mmCIF file of C-alpha atoms in Angstrom:
data_model
loop_
_atom_site.group_PDB
_atom_site.id
_atom_site.type_symbol
_atom_site.label_atom_id
_atom_site.label_comp_id
_atom_site.label_asym_id
_atom_site.label_seq_id
_atom_site.Cartn_x
_atom_site.Cartn_y
_atom_site.Cartn_z
ATOM 1 C CA MET A 995 15.153 -36.858 7.373
ATOM 2 C CA LEU A 996 12.633 -33.727 7.006
ATOM 3 C CA THR A 997 13.926 -30.568 8.894
ATOM 4 C CA VAL A 998 12.373 -27.095 9.369
ATOM 5 C CA LYS A 999 13.952 -24.036 9.219
ATOM 6 C CA LEU A 1000 13.321 -20.355 8.683
ATOM 7 C CA LEU A 1001 13.964 -18.276 5.382
ATOM 8 C CA ASP A 1002 16.499 -15.833 5.674
ATOM 9 C CA LEU A 1003 16.094 -13.425 3.036
ATOM 10 C CA ALA A 1004 19.819 -12.063 3.263
ATOM 11 C CA ASP A 1005 20.848 -15.527 1.412
ATOM 12 C CA SER A 1006 19.472 -15.244 -2.274
ATOM 13 C CA ARG A 1007 19.715 -18.909 -2.885
ATOM 14 C CA GLN A 1008 17.054 -19.716 -0.065
ATOM 15 C CA ALA A 1009 14.689 -16.987 -1.338
ATOM 16 C CA LYS A 1010 15.001 -18.176 -4.863
ATOM 17 C CA ALA A 1011 14.686 -21.624 -3.831
ATOM 18 C CA TRP A 1012 11.615 -20.594 -2.120
ATOM 19 C CA ASP A 1013 9.847 -18.869 -4.656
ATOM 20 C CA GLU A 1014 10.564 -21.306 -7.247
ATOM 21 C CA PHE A 1015 8.993 -24.010 -4.916
ATOM 22 C CA VAL A 1016 5.758 -21.598 -4.595
ATOM 23 C CA LEU A 1017 5.578 -21.353 -8.254
ATOM 24 C CA ALA A 1018 5.611 -25.053 -8.839
ATOM 25 C CA CYS A 1019 3.466 -26.218 -5.470
ATOM 26 C CA PRO A 1020 -0.458 -26.191 -6.537
ATOM 27 C CA GLY A 1021 -1.600 -25.597 -3.177
ATOM 28 C CA ALA A 1022 0.389 -22.094 -3.124
ATOM 29 C CA THR A 1023 -0.596 -18.792 -3.804
ATOM 30 C CA PHE A 1024 1.114 -15.146 -4.502
ATOM 31 C CA PHE A 1025 0.652 -14.591 -0.878
ATOM 32 C CA HIS A 1026 3.321 -17.374 -0.044
ATOM 33 C CA ARG A 1027 5.976 -15.804 -2.113
ATOM 34 C CA SER A 1028 9.072 -14.720 0.065
ATOM 35 C CA GLY A 1029 8.912 -10.857 -1.045
ATOM 36 C CA TRP A 1030 5.819 -10.699 1.491
ATOM 37 C CA GLN A 1031 8.504 -10.857 4.437
ATOM 38 C CA GLN A 1032 9.971 -7.755 3.394
ATOM 39 C CA ILE A 1033 6.822 -6.193 3.282
ATOM 40 C CA ILE A 1034 5.317 -7.061 6.437
ATOM 41 C CA ARG A 1035 8.851 -6.145 8.444
ATOM 42 C CA ARG A 1036 9.689 -2.760 6.744
ATOM 43 C CA VAL A 1037 5.946 -1.314 6.026
ATOM 44 C CA PHE A 1038 4.028 -2.740 9.169
ATOM 45 C CA ARG A 1039 7.201 -3.816 11.520
ATOM 46 C CA HIS A 1040 5.863 -7.296 12.272
ATOM 47 C CA PRO A 1041 8.295 -10.293 13.350
ATOM 48 C CA THR A 1042 8.392 -12.350 10.611
ATOM 49 C CA PHE A 1043 8.621 -16.456 10.709
ATOM 50 C CA PHE A 1044 8.804 -17.992 7.035
ATOM 51 C CA LEU A 1045 9.039 -21.310 8.097
ATOM 52 C CA TYR A 1046 10.003 -24.192 5.164
ATOM 53 C CA ALA A 1047 10.202 -27.922 5.469
ATOM 54 C CA GLU A 1048 13.263 -29.344 3.612
ATOM 55 C CA ARG A 1049 14.198 -33.340 2.794
ATOM 56 C CA GLU A 1050 17.318 -33.897 0.913
ATOM 57 C CA GLY A 1051 18.053 -30.534 0.129
ATOM 58 C CA ALA A 1052 14.998 -29.571 -1.461
ATOM 59 C CA ILE A 1053 12.275 -27.179 -0.184
ATOM 60 C CA VAL A 1054 8.537 -29.739 0.372
ATOM 61 C CA GLY A 1055 6.758 -26.861 1.936
ATOM 62 C CA VAL A 1056 6.322 -23.487 3.240
ATOM 63 C CA LEU A 1057 4.376 -22.101 5.973
ATOM 64 C CA PRO A 1058 4.726 -17.907 6.327
ATOM 65 C CA LEU A 1059 4.225 -16.525 9.550
ATOM 66 C CA ALA A 1060 3.726 -12.898 11.171
ATOM 67 C CA HIS A 1061 3.578 -11.935 14.776
ATOM 68 C CA VAL A 1062 1.004 -9.169 15.113
ATOM 69 C CA LYS A 1063 0.630 -7.942 18.444
ATOM 70 C CA SER A 1064 -1.883 -5.252 19.742
ATOM 71 C CA TYR A 1065 -3.632 -3.761 22.785
ATOM 72 C CA LEU A 1066 -6.471 -3.111 20.861
ATOM 73 C CA PHE A 1067 -6.836 -6.121 18.591
ATOM 74 C CA GLY A 1068 -5.022 -8.938 20.474
ATOM 75 C CA ASN A 1069 -1.776 -10.849 20.195
ATOM 76 C CA ALA A 1070 -1.420 -13.256 17.670
ATOM 77 C CA LEU A 1071 0.920 -15.512 14.975
ATOM 78 C CA VAL A 1072 -0.940 -15.476 11.531
ATOM 79 C CA SER A 1073 -0.405 -16.749 8.274
ATOM 80 C CA LEU A 1074 -0.567 -14.219 6.542
ATOM 81 C CA PRO A 1075 -1.860 -10.401 7.925
ATOM 82 C CA PHE A 1076 -3.247 -8.484 4.824
ATOM 83 C CA THR A 1077 -3.715 -11.946 2.970
ATOM 84 C CA VAL A 1078 -7.017 -13.681 2.211
ATOM 85 C CA TYR A 1079 -5.167 -17.259 1.624
ATOM 86 C CA CYS A 1080 -1.680 -18.449 3.026
ATOM 87 C CA GLY A 1081 -1.957 -21.283 5.231
ATOM 88 C CA VAL A 1082 0.711 -24.606 4.795
ATOM 89 C CA ALA A 1083 1.526 -25.126 1.008
ATOM 90 C CA ALA A 1084 3.152 -28.436 0.854
ATOM 91 C CA ILE A 1085 3.906 -31.224 -1.749
ATOM 92 C CA ASP A 1086 4.137 -33.639 1.022
ATOM 93 C CA PRO A 1087 1.700 -34.335 4.032
ATOM 94 C CA LYS A 1088 4.048 -34.938 6.446
ATOM 95 C CA ALA A 1089 5.730 -31.817 6.064
ATOM 96 C CA GLY A 1090 2.185 -29.892 5.982
ATOM 97 C CA GLU A 1091 2.105 -31.318 9.888
ATOM 98 C CA GLN A 1092 5.576 -30.855 10.818
ATOM 99 C CA LEU A 1093 5.381 -27.286 10.237
ATOM 100 C CA GLU A 1094 2.090 -26.794 11.446
ATOM 101 C CA ALA A 1095 3.609 -28.340 14.762
ATOM 102 C CA GLU A 1096 6.248 -25.959 14.514
ATOM 103 C CA ALA A 1097 4.378 -22.879 14.467
ATOM 104 C CA ILE A 1098 2.263 -23.960 17.351
ATOM 105 C CA GLY A 1099 5.390 -24.703 19.315
ATOM 106 C CA LEU A 1100 6.532 -20.668 17.656
ATOM 107 C CA ALA A 1101 3.118 -19.556 18.847
ATOM 108 C CA GLN A 1102 3.241 -20.891 22.772
ATOM 109 C CA LYS A 1103 7.019 -19.489 22.676
ATOM 110 C CA LEU A 1104 6.176 -16.171 21.635
ATOM 111 C CA GLY A 1105 3.109 -16.003 24.095
ATOM 112 C CA VAL A 1106 0.596 -15.383 21.526
ATOM 113 C CA ASP A 1107 -3.200 -15.413 22.166
ATOM 114 C CA HIS A 1108 -3.772 -17.413 19.012
ATOM 115 C CA LEU A 1109 -2.400 -18.838 15.829
ATOM 116 C CA GLU A 1110 -4.379 -18.056 12.894
ATOM 117 C CA LEU A 1111 -3.925 -20.112 9.672
ATOM 118 C CA ARG A 1112 -5.692 -18.818 6.577
ATOM 119 C CA ASN A 1113 -6.451 -21.848 4.518
ATOM 120 C CA VAL A 1114 -8.387 -22.322 1.470
ATOM 121 C CA GLU A 1115 -9.374 -26.322 2.626
ATOM 122 C CA ALA A 1116 -9.644 -27.029 5.928
ATOM 123 C CA ARG A 1117 -7.128 -29.079 7.507
ATOM 124 C CA HIS A 1118 -8.413 -29.845 11.009
ATOM 125 C CA ALA A 1119 -11.914 -30.804 12.086
ATOM 126 C CA ASP A 1120 -11.245 -30.266 15.473
ATOM 127 C CA TRP A 1121 -9.841 -26.499 15.340
ATOM 128 C CA PRO A 1122 -12.458 -23.508 15.384
ATOM 129 C CA THR A 1123 -12.874 -22.008 12.195
ATOM 130 C CA GLN A 1124 -14.196 -18.659 10.793
ATOM 131 C CA ASP A 1125 -16.835 -19.051 8.567
ATOM 132 C CA LEU A 1126 -17.590 -15.576 7.482
ATOM 133 C CA TYR A 1127 -15.252 -15.316 4.330
ATOM 134 C CA PHE A 1128 -15.922 -16.563 1.040
ATOM 135 C CA THR A 1129 -13.433 -16.201 -2.326
ATOM 136 C CA PHE A 1130 -15.085 -16.026 -5.742
ATOM 137 C CA ARG A 1131 -13.065 -17.572 -8.614
ATOM 138 C CA LYS A 1132 -14.088 -18.275 -12.264
ATOM 139 C CA GLU A 1133 -12.272 -19.735 -15.607
ATOM 140 C CA ILE A 1134 -11.193 -16.476 -18.088
ATOM 141 C CA LEU A 1135 -12.641 -18.061 -21.839
ATOM 142 C CA PRO A 1136 -9.990 -17.539 -24.566
ATOM 143 C CA ASP A 1137 -12.333 -15.323 -26.444
ATOM 144 C CA GLU A 1138 -13.551 -11.799 -25.525
ATOM 145 C CA GLU A 1139 -17.107 -11.980 -26.979
ATOM 146 C CA ALA A 1140 -17.561 -15.437 -25.240
ATOM 147 C CA ASN A 1141 -16.275 -13.399 -21.412
ATOM 148 C CA MET A 1142 -18.851 -10.945 -22.397
ATOM 149 C CA LEU A 1143 -21.717 -13.304 -22.894
ATOM 150 C CA ALA A 1144 -20.850 -15.291 -19.768
ATOM 151 C CA ILE A 1145 -21.358 -12.147 -17.809
ATOM 152 C CA PRO A 1146 -25.471 -12.342 -16.242
ATOM 153 C CA ARG A 1147 -27.267 -10.004 -18.190
ATOM 154 C CA LYS A 1148 -28.367 -7.612 -15.710
ATOM 155 C CA GLN A 1149 -24.162 -6.810 -15.175
ATOM 156 C CA ARG A 1150 -23.629 -7.139 -18.570
ATOM 157 C CA ALA A 1151 -25.665 -4.117 -19.313
ATOM 158 C CA MET A 1152 -23.803 -2.089 -16.918
ATOM 159 C CA VAL A 1153 -20.382 -2.875 -18.497
ATOM 160 C CA ARG A 1154 -22.176 -1.881 -21.763
ATOM 161 C CA LYS A 1155 -23.408 1.183 -20.177
ATOM 162 C CA GLY A 1156 -20.157 1.923 -19.094
ATOM 163 C CA ILE A 1157 -18.386 1.307 -22.657
ATOM 164 C CA LYS A 1158 -21.504 3.623 -23.937
ATOM 165 C CA ASN A 1159 -20.750 6.507 -21.582
ATOM 166 C CA GLY A 1160 -17.136 6.743 -23.098
ATOM 167 C CA LEU A 1161 -15.137 5.274 -20.174
ATOM 168 C CA ARG A 1162 -11.607 3.858 -21.113
ATOM 169 C CA SER A 1163 -9.077 2.090 -18.736
ATOM 170 C CA GLU A 1164 -5.240 3.201 -18.540
ATOM 171 C CA ILE A 1165 -2.343 1.424 -17.044
ATOM 172 C CA ASP A 1166 -0.960 3.734 -14.356
ATOM 173 C CA SER A 1167 3.116 3.465 -13.478
ATOM 174 C CA ASP A 1168 2.308 4.299 -10.063
ATOM 175 C CA VAL A 1169 -0.052 4.188 -7.563
ATOM 176 C CA HIS A 1170 -0.976 8.057 -7.085
ATOM 177 C CA ARG A 1171 -4.388 7.908 -8.470
ATOM 178 C CA PHE A 1172 -5.534 4.516 -7.124
ATOM 179 C CA PHE A 1173 -4.416 5.598 -3.821
ATOM 180 C CA ALA A 1174 -6.406 8.930 -4.059
ATOM 181 C CA LEU A 1175 -9.334 7.062 -5.003
ATOM 182 C CA TYR A 1176 -8.881 3.941 -2.305
ATOM 183 C CA ALA A 1177 -8.177 6.425 0.723
ATOM 184 C CA ASP A 1178 -11.689 8.162 -0.189
ATOM 185 C CA ASN A 1179 -13.428 5.073 -0.617
ATOM 186 C CA VAL A 1180 -12.468 3.261 2.928
ATOM 187 C CA HIS A 1181 -12.948 6.501 4.643
ATOM 188 C CA ARG A 1182 -16.750 6.520 3.035
ATOM 189 C CA HIS A 1183 -17.168 3.230 4.500
ATOM 190 C CA GLY A 1184 -15.578 4.229 7.964
ATOM 191 C CA THR A 1185 -12.656 2.120 7.766
ATOM 192 C CA PRO A 1186 -8.678 3.099 8.257
ATOM 193 C CA ALA A 1187 -6.825 3.564 4.946
ATOM 194 C CA LEU A 1188 -3.482 1.478 4.370
ATOM 195 C CA PRO A 1189 -0.505 3.838 3.711
ATOM 196 C CA ARG A 1190 0.419 4.676 0.358
ATOM 197 C CA ARG A 1191 3.811 3.775 0.960
ATOM 198 C CA TYR A 1192 2.515 -0.113 1.380
ATOM 199 C CA PHE A 1193 1.345 0.252 -2.556
ATOM 200 C CA GLN A 1194 4.204 1.265 -3.184
ATOM 201 C CA ALA A 1195 6.339 -1.322 -1.516
ATOM 202 C CA LEU A 1196 4.084 -3.795 -3.168
ATOM 203 C CA GLN A 1197 5.160 -2.271 -6.638
ATOM 204 C CA GLN A 1198 8.929 -2.253 -6.036
ATOM 205 C CA GLN A 1199 8.821 -5.723 -4.441
ATOM 206 C CA PHE A 1200 7.035 -7.804 -6.798
ATOM 207 C CA GLY A 1201 7.687 -5.441 -10.466
ATOM 208 C CA ASP A 1202 5.152 -6.408 -13.153
ATOM 209 C CA ASP A 1203 2.919 -8.866 -10.792
ATOM 210 C CA VAL A 1204 1.612 -5.899 -9.484
ATOM 211 C CA GLU A 1205 -0.792 -3.905 -11.868
ATOM 212 C CA VAL A 1206 -2.854 -0.667 -11.266
ATOM 213 C CA LEU A 1207 -5.420 0.073 -13.702
ATOM 214 C CA THR A 1208 -7.583 3.031 -13.637
ATOM 215 C CA VAL A 1209 -10.691 4.154 -15.289
ATOM 216 C CA VAL A 1210 -11.257 7.419 -16.478
ATOM 217 C CA GLY A 1211 -14.331 9.725 -17.956
ATOM 218 C CA PRO A 1212 -14.589 10.709 -21.398
ATOM 219 C CA GLU A 1213 -13.057 14.085 -20.012
ATOM 220 C CA GLY A 1214 -10.118 12.430 -18.372
ATOM 221 C CA GLN A 1215 -12.197 12.539 -14.857
ATOM 222 C CA LEU A 1216 -10.997 10.021 -12.557
ATOM 223 C CA LEU A 1217 -13.300 7.424 -11.851
ATOM 224 C CA SER A 1218 -12.343 4.176 -10.125
ATOM 225 C CA SER A 1219 -8.891 2.132 -9.819
ATOM 226 C CA VAL A 1220 -7.661 -1.373 -9.356
ATOM 227 C CA LEU A 1221 -4.636 -2.770 -7.944
ATOM 228 C CA SER A 1222 -4.208 -6.544 -9.037
ATOM 229 C CA PHE A 1223 -1.982 -8.974 -8.515
ATOM 230 C CA TYR A 1224 -0.987 -11.636 -11.285
ATOM 231 C CA PHE A 1225 0.498 -15.567 -10.354
ATOM 232 C CA ARG A 1226 0.911 -18.038 -12.618
ATOM 233 C CA ASP A 1227 -2.184 -18.106 -15.090
ATOM 234 C CA GLU A 1228 -4.177 -15.969 -12.360
ATOM 235 C CA ILE A 1229 -5.036 -12.430 -11.758
ATOM 236 C CA LEU A 1230 -6.337 -11.232 -8.539
ATOM 237 C CA PRO A 1231 -7.860 -7.545 -8.517
ATOM 238 C CA TYR A 1232 -6.958 -7.487 -4.658
ATOM 239 C CA TYR A 1233 -7.509 -3.172 -3.658
ATOM 240 C CA ALA A 1234 -9.915 -0.979 -5.539
ATOM 241 C CA GLY A 1235 -11.543 2.760 -5.088
ATOM 242 C CA ASP A 1236 -14.072 4.532 -6.830
ATOM 243 C CA ASP A 1237 -15.242 8.225 -6.884
ATOM 244 C CA PHE A 1238 -18.549 8.927 -5.834
ATOM 245 C CA SER A 1239 -19.911 9.596 -9.126
ATOM 246 C CA ALA A 1240 -18.492 6.074 -10.317
ATOM 247 C CA ARG A 1241 -21.781 4.431 -9.800
ATOM 248 C CA ASP A 1242 -23.787 6.361 -12.243
ATOM 249 C CA LEU A 1243 -21.418 6.020 -14.980
ATOM 250 C CA ALA A 1244 -21.160 2.116 -14.372
ATOM 251 C CA ALA A 1245 -17.435 2.740 -13.871
ATOM 252 C CA ASN A 1246 -17.120 -0.115 -11.492
ATOM 253 C CA ASP A 1247 -18.464 -2.908 -13.570
ATOM 254 C CA PHE A 1248 -16.651 -1.580 -16.360
ATOM 255 C CA LYS A 1249 -13.471 -1.561 -14.527
ATOM 256 C CA TYR A 1250 -13.769 -5.396 -13.722
ATOM 257 C CA TRP A 1251 -14.665 -6.000 -17.180
ATOM 258 C CA GLU A 1252 -11.596 -4.208 -18.657
ATOM 259 C CA LEU A 1253 -9.153 -5.929 -16.261
ATOM 260 C CA MET A 1254 -11.145 -9.457 -17.475
ATOM 261 C CA ARG A 1255 -10.750 -8.133 -21.113
ATOM 262 C CA ARG A 1256 -7.011 -7.282 -21.008
ATOM 263 C CA ALA A 1257 -5.852 -10.376 -18.744
ATOM 264 C CA CYS A 1258 -7.701 -12.418 -21.344
ATOM 265 C CA ALA A 1259 -5.403 -10.833 -24.201
ATOM 266 C CA LYS A 1260 -2.574 -11.971 -21.891
ATOM 267 C CA GLY A 1261 -3.758 -15.477 -22.117
ATOM 268 C CA VAL A 1262 -4.962 -15.566 -17.963
ATOM 269 C CA ARG A 1263 -6.973 -18.647 -17.435
ATOM 270 C CA ILE A 1264 -8.347 -17.692 -14.028
ATOM 271 C CA PHE A 1265 -10.050 -14.604 -12.771
ATOM 272 C CA ASP A 1266 -9.714 -15.041 -8.850
ATOM 273 C CA TYR A 1267 -12.367 -12.069 -7.190
ATOM 274 C CA GLY A 1268 -11.049 -12.145 -3.893
ATOM 275 C CA ARG A 1269 -12.299 -12.489 -0.725
ATOM 276 C CA SER A 1270 -15.728 -11.148 0.657
ATOM 277 C CA LYS A 1271 -17.446 -11.259 4.099
ATOM 278 C CA HIS A 1272 -21.289 -13.261 3.563
ATOM 279 C CA GLY A 1273 -23.856 -11.000 3.477
ATOM 280 C CA THR A 1274 -22.070 -7.800 2.326
ATOM 281 C CA GLY A 1275 -22.472 -5.605 -1.011
ATOM 282 C CA PRO A 1276 -19.302 -7.088 -2.407
ATOM 283 C CA PHE A 1277 -20.306 -10.287 -1.573
ATOM 284 C CA SER A 1278 -23.584 -9.793 -3.769
ATOM 285 C CA PHE A 1279 -21.927 -7.662 -6.353
ATOM 286 C CA LYS A 1280 -19.620 -10.696 -7.374
ATOM 287 C CA LYS A 1281 -22.618 -13.393 -7.306
ATOM 288 C CA ASN A 1282 -24.301 -10.938 -9.656
ATOM 289 C CA TRP A 1283 -21.343 -11.262 -11.697
ATOM 290 C CA GLY A 1284 -21.620 -15.186 -12.149
ATOM 291 C CA PHE A 1285 -19.115 -16.145 -9.621
ATOM 292 C CA GLU A 1286 -19.893 -18.803 -6.965
ATOM 293 C CA PRO A 1287 -18.844 -18.575 -3.398
ATOM 294 C CA THR A 1288 -16.390 -20.808 -1.847
ATOM 295 C CA PRO A 1289 -16.150 -20.790 1.695
ATOM 296 C CA LEU A 1290 -12.755 -20.157 3.021
ATOM 297 C CA HIS A 1291 -11.510 -22.195 6.031
ATOM 298 C CA TYR A 1292 -9.415 -19.420 8.497
ATOM 299 C CA GLN A 1293 -8.517 -22.188 11.583
ATOM 300 C CA TYR A 1294 -7.339 -21.459 14.706
ATOM 301 C CA ARG A 1295 -5.306 -22.925 17.533
ATOM 302 C CA LEU A 1296 -6.734 -20.974 20.692
ATOM 303 C CA PHE A 1297 -4.243 -20.512 23.730
ATOM 304 C CA LYS A 1298 -5.274 -17.654 25.931
ATOM 305 C CA ARG A 1299 -8.793 -16.975 24.517
ATOM 306 C CA ASP A 1300 -11.911 -18.806 24.327
ATOM 307 C CA SER A 1301 -13.084 -17.766 20.809
ATOM 308 C CA ILE A 1302 -12.501 -16.729 17.674
ATOM 309 C CA PRO A 1303 -11.527 -12.910 17.193
ATOM 310 C CA GLN A 1304 -13.727 -10.625 15.080
ATOM 311 C CA ASN A 1305 -11.664 -7.992 14.141
ATOM 312 C CA ASN A 1306 -13.502 -6.721 11.153
ATOM 313 C CA PRO A 1307 -16.049 -4.181 10.666
ATOM 314 C CA SER A 1308 -19.211 -6.735 10.699
ATOM 315 C CA ASN A 1309 -18.699 -6.655 14.794
ATOM 316 C CA ALA A 1310 -21.278 -4.558 16.220
ATOM 317 C CA LYS A 1311 -18.799 -3.347 18.682
ATOM 318 C CA TYR A 1312 -16.994 -1.493 16.082
ATOM 319 C CA ARG A 1313 -20.064 0.437 14.851
ATOM 320 C CA LEU A 1314 -19.476 3.849 16.675
ATOM 321 C CA PHE A 1315 -15.878 3.685 15.628
ATOM 322 C CA ILE A 1316 -17.186 3.148 12.173
ATOM 323 C CA GLU A 1317 -19.510 6.154 12.314
ATOM 324 C CA ALA A 1318 -16.786 8.827 13.797
ATOM 325 C CA TRP A 1319 -14.344 7.734 11.178
ATOM 326 C CA ARG A 1320 -16.539 8.635 8.593
ATOM 327 C CA LYS A 1321 -16.965 12.142 9.977
ATOM 328 C CA MET A 1322 -13.219 12.597 10.342
ATOM 329 C CA PRO A 1323 -11.577 15.220 8.251
ATOM 330 C CA ILE A 1324 -9.875 12.777 5.318
ATOM 331 C CA GLY A 1325 -6.301 14.151 5.910
ATOM 332 C CA VAL A 1326 -6.429 13.256 9.690
ATOM 333 C CA ALA A 1327 -7.652 9.795 9.024
ATOM 334 C CA ASN A 1328 -5.255 8.960 6.336
ATOM 335 C CA TRP A 1329 -2.655 10.240 8.646
ATOM 336 C CA LEU A 1330 -3.875 8.280 11.672
ATOM 337 C CA GLY A 1331 -5.097 5.360 9.537
ATOM 338 C CA PRO A 1332 -1.830 3.357 9.070
ATOM 339 C CA HIS A 1333 -1.093 3.548 12.828
ATOM 340 C CA ILE A 1334 -4.350 1.504 13.433
ATOM 341 C CA VAL A 1335 -4.569 -0.571 10.300
ATOM 342 C CA ARG A 1336 -1.417 -2.200 10.623
ATOM 343 C CA ASN A 1337 -2.502 -4.196 13.628
ATOM 344 C CA LEU A 1338 -5.567 -5.884 11.777
ATOM 345 C CA GLY A 1339 -4.182 -7.365 8.857
#
């Protein structure tokens, strides 16, 4: 007998069983962890539906979902907003099928425009699929020098330039320095910043599995910072920010080298460079580091719309908005941004 249930975070035994399954399931990721339910509910105020399939008292599959409803960006049931991959994770094909069937029924009951599953691998040949995003993953070698030599020559020269410039990396206990760089960075790119309390909540919820690494110059000047997730034997640099002067000092390349070097020392095996849109600067940057792109399969069940939504900066209709946002005072942008970005996910 296979049953699908809703995770109740008030029940610590359920949450513990969920996370134990996620840790052991090969198809699960950091974004399947139960703590995301607290993050999405408390920080972004979106209703959540964390479904799990159970057989004979044991969890055999999970599918976390959140309902994001906005007048500007539509009405959707998503697995999972603010994550890069988080579709069905199951050790039983029938469990995966039943979880998706439950999600479809829930989407119809909620009256959403579409259901979005952010899959790493395609699950439905007949579902519309977003082909914009790619992920970049590579093995971390057990020897530090071998990792340095594995970086293509041009980018390796940039790393060595950062070292020669006297840059150093520091691990921060809070998000203060990171947020200053991140907020300024996204403002220069014309996009709203996520709220500071979100990054604080990530640290509180996931503890040592969230790490902030900051790069400073020889005089202590703040140059670059990255917030990363650790999961099993992987590290995923997820949010980052750079000062305008970081490029000339090679602080960005140095930052990722330091992250890789430190991860190597901890015995981490996989460096996950995360998601990038094809044809963008970050996409090219990761390829230049020797990482090969792998397409992600964001698949949709459409109910009240005819095509896949394109709520991203590559959409031409947001061009004027992006230009206006760049000109907005950063204090105003940081105040207004969270009210907008909470519905983008």
